[in-house]
Amino acid sequence: MTLDATVRLDDRAVDVSLSVADGETLALLGPNGAGKSSVLAALAGLVRPDAGHVTLDGRVLAGDTWVPAHDRDIALLAQDARLFPHLSVLDNVAFGPRARGAGRRGARATGERWLAEVGITAYAHRRPHELSGGQQQRVAVARALATEPRVLLVDEPLSALDVEAAPDVRDLLRRVLADRTAVVVTHDVVDAALLADRVAVMEHGRVVDEGPAARVLGRPRSDFGARFAGLNLVRGVAESGALRMPDGRLLHGLAEEREDPPVPIHDGARLTAVVAPTAVGVHLTHPHGSPRNALTATVTDLEPHGHLVRVRTDTLTADITPGAAAELGLRRGSAVVLSVKATEVHLHVTGTDL
C-alpha cells in the first residue's frame, strides 16, 4: 500500500511531490510557513489542490475525481486533541466506528480496545475537561486509530504538551506508528529522529531535501536542515543497558522501545543515542552530583547559535549561554567535562545484534 501525492496550492505557494511506502513514517520538516500543514490538509481532503493528484494504493483521492475526507481511509491527528466536550472518553473513541456504521456495542468494544492500547482505560467514563493535556492527546490517538485508517497524518502532536507529558506521548506514538503508514509534521529534532523512517525538508512550499532520517538529519542538504541538525547522534553497541561508544566509553540513557511493555535492549545490539545540545552541560572539572554521564572532551570550535554559544567538542556538541562560555574561559583546545542526564539521552535500536 503506497500513498503518492503531487500537490499544488497556488494561494499558499505550495508545490510538492511525496511518496510514502507501506508501513513507512515520513516526517515533514521546515520553518513556519513552509507549507507542511497545508500538505497534510490536502492529503486529508480538507483542502482541494489547484493541481496534482493524491492516490492511495492506486485509488485516486484527488485529481480527476475528488474523494471527501470522510471516505479516504485517512485519519488526521492535530496539534490539539479536539475531543468532543459533551462525550465521555469512551464515546469519543467510539464515535468514528459509529459514524462508519458499526453498532453501538461493537463501536464501544472497539473504543475499549483502543483505550487499553493507549493505556487510558481507567478514564473511559470521564469527560475531556477532566483529563490532563497528555491524557487528552492519548485519547485523540485512540480516536484517530479506532477507524483503522490506512494512513495516519500527525500534525505537531506534542507542541501543546508540557515537558513532562511529551515523552510519554512520544513513546506512545513511536509504538503505534511502527509498521503503520504515516506522515508526521514536527519541529522537534527528537521526534524526527525517533519517529520517522524518512524525512522531507520543506522550504518556501517546496521539498528541498528528502531521504532516510539518519542521512537528512546527519548530513543535511538544505539550509534549514543544517540548522535543524544541531542534534547529537551517537552510534555504538548496547552494553548493560547503556551505549558503548566507539572510543570505549559508556553513555547511559533511556531506551526508546517500540514494544509495550518495553523489551530490554540486548547486549551487542547496534544503538543510536539522540541528545539535544541544550541538554549537555560544560564544566572545567567533574560536576557535583555525580551525573550518570560525565565525559571528558576537547573543545574544537565555538560559534554563535542564536542567543546561545554552540560549543563543539570531539565528543558532543553543547549549547550554553554567552555568560557561561565567558566564565569558563572556553577556547579551541580547552579540556572540558560534558555532563548529560541519562533522562536526556534517548537510546533506540538501529540494527541486529553483532
Tab-separated table of C-alpha atoms in Angstrom:
chain	number	residue	atom	x	y	z
A	1	MET	CA	0.000	0.000	0.000
A	2	THR	CA	1.520	3.316	-1.127
A	3	LEU	CA	0.465	6.938	-0.700
A	4	ASP	CA	1.503	9.097	-3.672
A	5	ALA	CA	0.825	12.809	-3.933
A	6	THR	CA	1.670	15.784	-6.078
A	7	VAL	CA	0.049	18.829	-4.526
A	8	ARG	CA	-0.082	22.406	-5.809
A	9	LEU	CA	-1.837	25.054	-3.754
A	10	ASP	CA	-1.495	28.363	-5.562
A	11	ASP	CA	-2.730	30.622	-2.766
A	12	ARG	CA	-0.210	29.061	-0.371
A	13	ALA	CA	2.663	28.762	-2.895
A	14	VAL	CA	2.928	25.019	-2.260
A	15	ASP	CA	4.119	22.611	-4.949
A	16	VAL	CA	5.391	19.250	-3.669
A	17	SER	CA	5.564	15.586	-4.631
A	18	LEU	CA	5.690	12.873	-1.981
A	19	SER	CA	5.547	9.100	-1.837
A	20	VAL	CA	5.114	7.068	1.358
A	21	ALA	CA	5.597	3.307	1.233
A	22	ASP	CA	3.563	0.732	3.094
A	23	GLY	CA	4.444	0.776	6.811
A	24	GLU	CA	6.699	3.819	6.469
A	25	THR	CA	6.657	7.032	8.514
A	26	LEU	CA	7.642	10.190	6.654
A	27	ALA	CA	8.454	13.325	8.680
A	28	LEU	CA	7.882	16.745	7.115
A	29	LEU	CA	10.284	19.347	8.477
A	30	GLY	CA	10.660	23.017	7.701
A	31	PRO	CA	10.326	26.532	9.076
A	32	ASN	CA	6.963	28.108	9.887
A	33	GLY	CA	5.106	28.955	6.713
A	34	ALA	CA	6.885	26.338	4.606
A	35	GLY	CA	3.580	24.635	3.774
A	36	LYS	CA	3.834	21.465	5.845
A	37	SER	CA	0.385	21.637	7.423
A	38	SER	CA	-1.104	22.666	4.073
A	39	VAL	CA	0.233	19.436	2.569
A	40	LEU	CA	-1.373	17.426	5.379
A	41	ALA	CA	-4.679	19.240	4.789
A	42	ALA	CA	-4.540	18.335	1.101
A	43	LEU	CA	-3.762	14.687	1.866
A	44	ALA	CA	-6.598	14.554	4.403
A	45	GLY	CA	-9.082	16.095	1.975
A	46	LEU	CA	-9.596	19.302	3.939
A	47	VAL	CA	-8.427	21.499	1.044
A	48	ARG	CA	-8.634	20.814	-2.687
A	49	PRO	CA	-5.352	21.180	-4.615
A	50	ASP	CA	-5.283	23.508	-7.585
A	51	ALA	CA	-3.354	20.864	-9.494
A	52	GLY	CA	-1.783	17.473	-8.927
A	53	HIS	CA	-3.127	14.236	-7.549
A	54	VAL	CA	-3.396	12.149	-4.385
A	55	THR	CA	-3.614	8.371	-4.715
A	56	LEU	CA	-3.759	5.660	-2.066
A	57	ASP	CA	-2.722	2.246	-3.341
A	58	GLY	CA	-3.816	3.277	-6.846
A	59	ARG	CA	-7.164	4.721	-5.757
A	60	VAL	CA	-7.475	8.353	-6.872
A	61	LEU	CA	-8.474	10.597	-3.969
A	62	ALA	CA	-7.777	13.926	-5.657
A	63	GLY	CA	-7.134	14.757	-9.293
A	64	ASP	CA	-9.566	13.580	-11.948
A	65	THR	CA	-12.003	12.787	-9.125
A	66	TRP	CA	-12.463	14.142	-5.600
A	67	VAL	CA	-12.991	11.903	-2.573
A	68	PRO	CA	-14.196	13.760	0.548
A	69	ALA	CA	-12.242	13.494	3.786
A	70	HIS	CA	-14.607	11.040	5.488
A	71	ASP	CA	-14.239	8.481	2.658
A	72	ARG	CA	-10.430	8.496	2.366
A	73	ASP	CA	-9.353	5.934	5.000
A	74	ILE	CA	-7.008	8.642	6.255
A	75	ALA	CA	-7.013	9.990	9.828
A	76	LEU	CA	-5.588	13.328	10.972
A	77	LEU	CA	-4.163	13.771	14.475
A	78	ALA	CA	-3.897	17.513	15.066
A	79	GLN	CA	-1.869	19.655	17.480
A	80	ASP	CA	-4.861	19.964	19.799
A	81	ALA	CA	-6.811	16.894	20.862
A	82	ARG	CA	-10.127	18.431	19.692
A	83	LEU	CA	-12.210	15.954	21.664
A	84	PHE	CA	-15.985	16.305	21.797
A	85	PRO	CA	-16.541	18.016	25.172
A	86	HIS	CA	-20.057	16.612	25.697
A	87	LEU	CA	-18.995	12.973	25.189
A	88	SER	CA	-17.174	10.650	27.558
A	89	VAL	CA	-13.677	9.473	26.694
A	90	LEU	CA	-15.048	6.105	25.567
A	91	ASP	CA	-17.749	7.673	23.392
A	92	ASN	CA	-15.186	9.997	21.830
A	93	VAL	CA	-13.162	6.983	20.691
A	94	ALA	CA	-16.269	5.022	19.640
A	95	PHE	CA	-17.554	7.951	17.559
A	96	GLY	CA	-15.542	7.053	14.452
A	97	PRO	CA	-16.661	3.413	14.250
A	98	ARG	CA	-20.277	4.506	14.892
A	99	ALA	CA	-20.055	7.072	12.081
A	100	ARG	CA	-18.876	4.288	9.770
A	101	GLY	CA	-21.903	2.147	10.506
A	102	ALA	CA	-20.804	-0.018	13.448
A	103	GLY	CA	-23.456	-0.861	16.029
A	104	ARG	CA	-23.285	0.785	19.448
A	105	ARG	CA	-21.988	-2.352	21.167
A	106	GLY	CA	-19.357	-3.038	18.509
A	107	ALA	CA	-18.227	0.585	18.439
A	108	ARG	CA	-17.842	0.697	22.217
A	109	ALA	CA	-15.905	-2.584	22.148
A	110	THR	CA	-13.536	-1.043	19.590
A	111	GLY	CA	-13.250	2.054	21.779
A	112	GLU	CA	-12.410	-0.021	24.842
A	113	ARG	CA	-9.741	-1.911	22.910
A	114	TRP	CA	-8.037	1.284	21.767
A	115	LEU	CA	-8.258	2.898	25.196
A	116	ALA	CA	-6.439	-0.143	26.543
A	117	GLU	CA	-3.913	0.155	23.716
A	118	VAL	CA	-3.034	3.736	24.710
A	119	GLY	CA	-3.115	2.986	28.446
A	120	ILE	CA	-6.062	5.128	29.490
A	121	THR	CA	-8.883	2.649	30.216
A	122	ALA	CA	-9.320	3.996	33.750
A	123	TYR	CA	-10.588	7.304	32.343
A	124	ALA	CA	-13.165	5.820	29.963
A	125	HIS	CA	-16.180	7.460	31.601
A	126	ARG	CA	-14.685	10.884	32.251
A	127	ARG	CA	-15.246	13.998	30.179
A	128	PRO	CA	-12.307	15.551	28.298
A	129	HIS	CA	-12.095	18.568	30.638
A	130	GLU	CA	-11.295	16.173	33.494
A	131	LEU	CA	-8.105	14.978	31.766
A	132	SER	CA	-4.617	16.440	31.558
A	133	GLY	CA	-3.210	17.562	28.216
A	134	GLY	CA	-1.191	14.376	27.855
A	135	GLN	CA	-4.208	12.214	28.673
A	136	GLN	CA	-6.339	14.090	26.147
A	137	GLN	CA	-3.742	13.519	23.448
A	138	ARG	CA	-3.708	9.797	24.242
A	139	VAL	CA	-7.470	9.752	23.736
A	140	ALA	CA	-7.014	11.626	20.454
A	141	VAL	CA	-4.559	8.950	19.288
A	142	ALA	CA	-7.059	6.224	20.190
A	143	ARG	CA	-9.878	8.053	18.400
A	144	ALA	CA	-7.782	8.517	15.256
A	145	LEU	CA	-6.885	4.837	15.113
A	146	ALA	CA	-10.272	3.407	16.099
A	147	THR	CA	-11.473	3.639	12.498
A	148	GLU	CA	-8.448	1.554	11.388
A	149	PRO	CA	-7.222	4.178	8.886
A	150	ARG	CA	-4.833	3.088	6.178
A	151	VAL	CA	-2.804	6.282	6.649
A	152	LEU	CA	-2.280	8.385	9.780
A	153	LEU	CA	-1.418	12.086	9.422
A	154	VAL	CA	0.140	13.658	12.530
A	155	ASP	CA	0.460	17.455	12.858
A	156	GLU	CA	2.759	18.618	15.687
A	157	PRO	CA	1.125	16.305	18.267
A	158	LEU	CA	3.473	17.275	21.115
A	159	SER	CA	3.624	21.036	20.627
A	160	ALA	CA	0.756	21.769	23.028
A	161	LEU	CA	2.041	19.450	25.775
A	162	ASP	CA	4.215	20.298	28.756
A	163	VAL	CA	7.704	18.843	29.046
A	164	GLU	CA	6.562	16.146	31.485
A	165	ALA	CA	3.758	14.802	29.280
A	166	ALA	CA	5.589	14.960	25.928
A	167	PRO	CA	7.989	11.994	26.444
A	168	ASP	CA	5.147	9.595	27.306
A	169	VAL	CA	3.093	10.628	24.273
A	170	ARG	CA	6.213	10.408	22.077
A	171	ASP	CA	6.776	6.834	23.260
A	172	LEU	CA	3.120	6.055	22.508
A	173	LEU	CA	3.403	7.490	19.002
A	174	ARG	CA	6.603	5.557	18.368
A	175	ARG	CA	4.771	2.356	19.242
A	176	VAL	CA	1.575	2.983	17.255
A	177	LEU	CA	3.477	4.230	14.211
A	178	ALA	CA	5.542	1.055	13.981
A	179	ASP	CA	4.722	-0.636	10.665
A	180	ARG	CA	1.954	1.923	10.014
A	181	THR	CA	1.875	4.264	7.012
A	182	ALA	CA	2.098	7.809	8.373
A	183	VAL	CA	3.119	11.386	7.645
A	184	VAL	CA	4.292	13.427	10.652
A	185	VAL	CA	4.803	17.196	10.769
A	186	THR	CA	7.195	18.239	13.537
A	187	HIS	CA	9.608	20.958	14.618
A	188	ASP	CA	11.288	18.701	17.175
A	189	VAL	CA	14.564	17.021	16.269
A	190	VAL	CA	13.978	14.190	18.732
A	191	ASP	CA	10.588	13.448	17.169
A	192	ALA	CA	12.093	13.382	13.690
A	193	ALA	CA	14.962	11.123	14.752
A	194	LEU	CA	12.851	8.675	16.733
A	195	LEU	CA	9.547	8.547	14.822
A	196	ALA	CA	10.497	8.811	11.150
A	197	ASP	CA	11.956	6.355	8.676
A	198	ARG	CA	12.381	9.096	6.076
A	199	VAL	CA	12.462	12.876	6.276
A	200	ALA	CA	11.444	15.523	3.737
A	201	VAL	CA	12.558	19.106	4.373
A	202	MET	CA	10.293	21.852	3.030
A	203	GLU	CA	11.214	25.476	2.391
A	204	HIS	CA	9.046	28.059	0.650
A	205	GLY	CA	6.476	25.438	-0.331
A	206	ARG	CA	8.982	23.076	-1.967
A	207	VAL	CA	10.755	19.890	-0.862
A	208	VAL	CA	14.451	20.802	-0.780
A	209	ASP	CA	15.836	17.621	0.773
A	210	GLU	CA	14.487	14.105	1.205
A	211	GLY	CA	15.934	10.784	2.276
A	212	PRO	CA	16.464	8.379	5.169
A	213	ALA	CA	16.140	10.125	8.525
A	214	ALA	CA	19.730	9.391	9.547
A	215	ARG	CA	21.087	10.927	6.343
A	216	VAL	CA	18.879	14.025	6.315
A	217	LEU	CA	19.485	14.783	9.984
A	218	GLY	CA	23.145	13.817	9.978
A	219	ARG	CA	24.178	15.137	6.558
A	220	PRO	CA	21.632	17.800	5.607
A	221	ARG	CA	21.492	19.248	2.117
A	222	SER	CA	19.431	22.367	2.867
A	223	ASP	CA	19.882	25.495	4.948
A	224	PHE	CA	17.022	24.599	7.250
A	225	GLY	CA	18.203	21.016	7.505
A	226	ALA	CA	21.660	22.240	8.527
A	227	ARG	CA	20.188	24.431	11.251
A	228	PHE	CA	17.822	21.679	12.276
A	229	ALA	CA	20.605	19.087	12.518
A	230	GLY	CA	22.196	20.507	15.645
A	231	LEU	CA	21.181	17.235	17.252
A	232	ASN	CA	23.839	14.947	18.692
A	233	LEU	CA	23.663	11.439	17.227
A	234	VAL	CA	25.993	8.899	18.845
A	235	ARG	CA	26.197	5.372	17.484
A	236	GLY	CA	27.536	2.373	19.314
A	237	VAL	CA	26.760	-1.025	20.790
A	238	ALA	CA	24.476	-1.941	23.678
A	239	GLU	CA	26.179	-2.977	26.890
A	240	SER	CA	24.413	-3.369	30.246
A	241	GLY	CA	21.575	-1.077	29.204
A	242	ALA	CA	23.906	1.685	28.010
A	243	LEU	CA	25.623	2.562	24.734
A	244	ARG	CA	29.305	1.646	24.369
A	245	MET	CA	30.762	4.457	22.246
A	246	PRO	CA	33.426	3.793	19.585
A	247	ASP	CA	36.099	5.121	21.969
A	248	GLY	CA	35.050	2.594	24.622
A	249	ARG	CA	33.209	4.935	26.983
A	250	LEU	CA	29.638	4.235	28.140
A	251	LEU	CA	26.760	6.624	27.505
A	252	HIS	CA	23.776	5.981	29.775
A	253	GLY	CA	20.252	6.769	28.644
A	254	LEU	CA	16.651	5.630	28.435
A	255	ALA	CA	15.534	3.049	25.906
A	256	GLU	CA	13.055	4.221	23.289
A	257	GLU	CA	11.218	0.970	22.592
A	258	ARG	CA	8.522	0.212	20.042
A	259	GLU	CA	7.232	-2.666	22.154
A	260	ASP	CA	4.808	-2.237	25.033
A	261	PRO	CA	5.724	-3.259	27.635
A	262	PRO	CA	9.306	-2.283	26.785
A	263	VAL	CA	11.659	-5.128	25.927
A	264	PRO	CA	15.187	-4.778	27.353
A	265	ILE	CA	17.876	-3.945	24.819
A	266	HIS	CA	20.172	-6.939	24.463
A	267	ASP	CA	23.922	-6.553	24.736
A	268	GLY	CA	25.512	-6.351	21.315
A	269	ALA	CA	22.600	-4.603	19.603
A	270	ARG	CA	23.501	-1.586	17.492
A	271	LEU	CA	22.230	1.557	19.207
A	272	THR	CA	21.878	5.220	18.402
A	273	ALA	CA	21.736	7.832	21.141
A	274	VAL	CA	19.948	11.092	20.465
A	275	VAL	CA	20.921	14.068	22.642
A	276	ALA	CA	19.851	17.690	22.290
A	277	PRO	CA	22.777	20.170	22.577
A	278	THR	CA	20.838	22.150	25.186
A	279	ALA	CA	20.854	19.062	27.423
A	280	VAL	CA	24.665	18.966	27.528
A	281	GLY	CA	26.413	20.794	30.382
A	282	VAL	CA	30.004	22.033	30.064
A	283	HIS	CA	32.397	22.076	33.056
A	284	LEU	CA	36.098	22.508	33.679
A	285	THR	CA	36.127	19.748	36.315
A	286	HIS	CA	33.852	16.844	37.135
A	287	PRO	CA	30.497	18.347	38.199
A	288	HIS	CA	28.940	17.871	41.595
A	289	GLY	CA	26.029	15.492	41.917
A	290	SER	CA	27.659	12.642	40.016
A	291	PRO	CA	25.593	12.706	36.798
A	292	ARG	CA	25.359	9.332	35.066
A	293	ASN	CA	27.214	10.756	32.083
A	294	ALA	CA	30.379	12.805	32.673
A	295	LEU	CA	32.591	12.662	29.582
A	296	THR	CA	35.968	14.323	29.146
A	297	ALA	CA	36.311	16.186	25.857
A	298	THR	CA	38.319	18.799	23.995
A	299	VAL	CA	36.721	21.926	22.529
A	300	THR	CA	37.149	22.030	18.746
A	301	ASP	CA	35.143	25.165	17.939
A	302	LEU	CA	32.939	27.906	19.387
A	303	GLU	CA	30.281	29.657	17.356
A	304	PRO	CA	27.201	31.821	17.931
A	305	HIS	CA	23.940	29.907	17.807
A	306	GLY	CA	21.005	32.273	18.183
A	307	HIS	CA	21.166	33.672	21.705
A	308	LEU	CA	23.472	30.845	22.787
A	309	VAL	CA	27.053	29.746	22.128
A	310	ARG	CA	27.475	26.400	20.378
A	311	VAL	CA	30.408	24.515	21.856
A	312	ARG	CA	31.656	21.814	19.536
A	313	THR	CA	33.880	19.138	21.036
A	314	ASP	CA	35.363	15.849	19.915
A	315	THR	CA	32.593	14.055	21.844
A	316	LEU	CA	29.311	16.014	21.847
A	317	THR	CA	28.042	19.457	20.897
A	318	ALA	CA	26.616	21.688	23.630
A	319	ASP	CA	24.644	24.928	23.589
A	320	ILE	CA	25.376	27.219	26.554
A	321	THR	CA	24.799	30.877	27.379
A	322	PRO	CA	27.410	33.501	26.447
A	323	GLY	CA	27.871	34.232	30.138
A	324	ALA	CA	28.680	30.611	30.887
A	325	ALA	CA	31.129	30.456	27.984
A	326	ALA	CA	32.903	33.589	29.247
A	327	GLU	CA	33.018	32.354	32.844
A	328	LEU	CA	34.527	29.056	31.726
A	329	GLY	CA	37.068	30.848	29.543
A	330	LEU	CA	36.494	28.429	26.700
A	331	ARG	CA	38.600	28.433	23.565
A	332	ARG	CA	39.695	25.884	20.992
A	333	GLY	CA	41.705	23.173	22.675
A	334	SER	CA	40.151	23.683	26.127
A	335	ALA	CA	39.792	20.483	28.145
A	336	VAL	CA	36.244	20.159	29.487
A	337	VAL	CA	33.886	17.668	31.093
A	338	LEU	CA	30.467	17.225	29.468
A	339	SER	CA	27.551	16.204	31.678
A	340	VAL	CA	24.265	14.787	30.416
A	341	LYS	CA	21.405	13.399	32.467
A	342	ALA	CA	20.511	9.862	31.476
A	343	THR	CA	16.894	11.017	31.067
A	344	GLU	CA	18.055	13.323	28.264
A	345	VAL	CA	19.743	10.527	26.289
A	346	HIS	CA	17.275	8.654	24.076
A	347	LEU	CA	18.534	5.206	23.070
A	348	HIS	CA	16.998	3.218	20.259
A	349	VAL	CA	17.942	0.056	18.407
A	350	THR	CA	19.202	0.589	14.871
A	351	GLY	CA	20.367	-2.905	13.982
A	352	THR	CA	20.522	-6.540	14.957
A	353	ASP	CA	22.924	-7.986	17.465
A	354	LEU	CA	26.565	-8.022	16.420
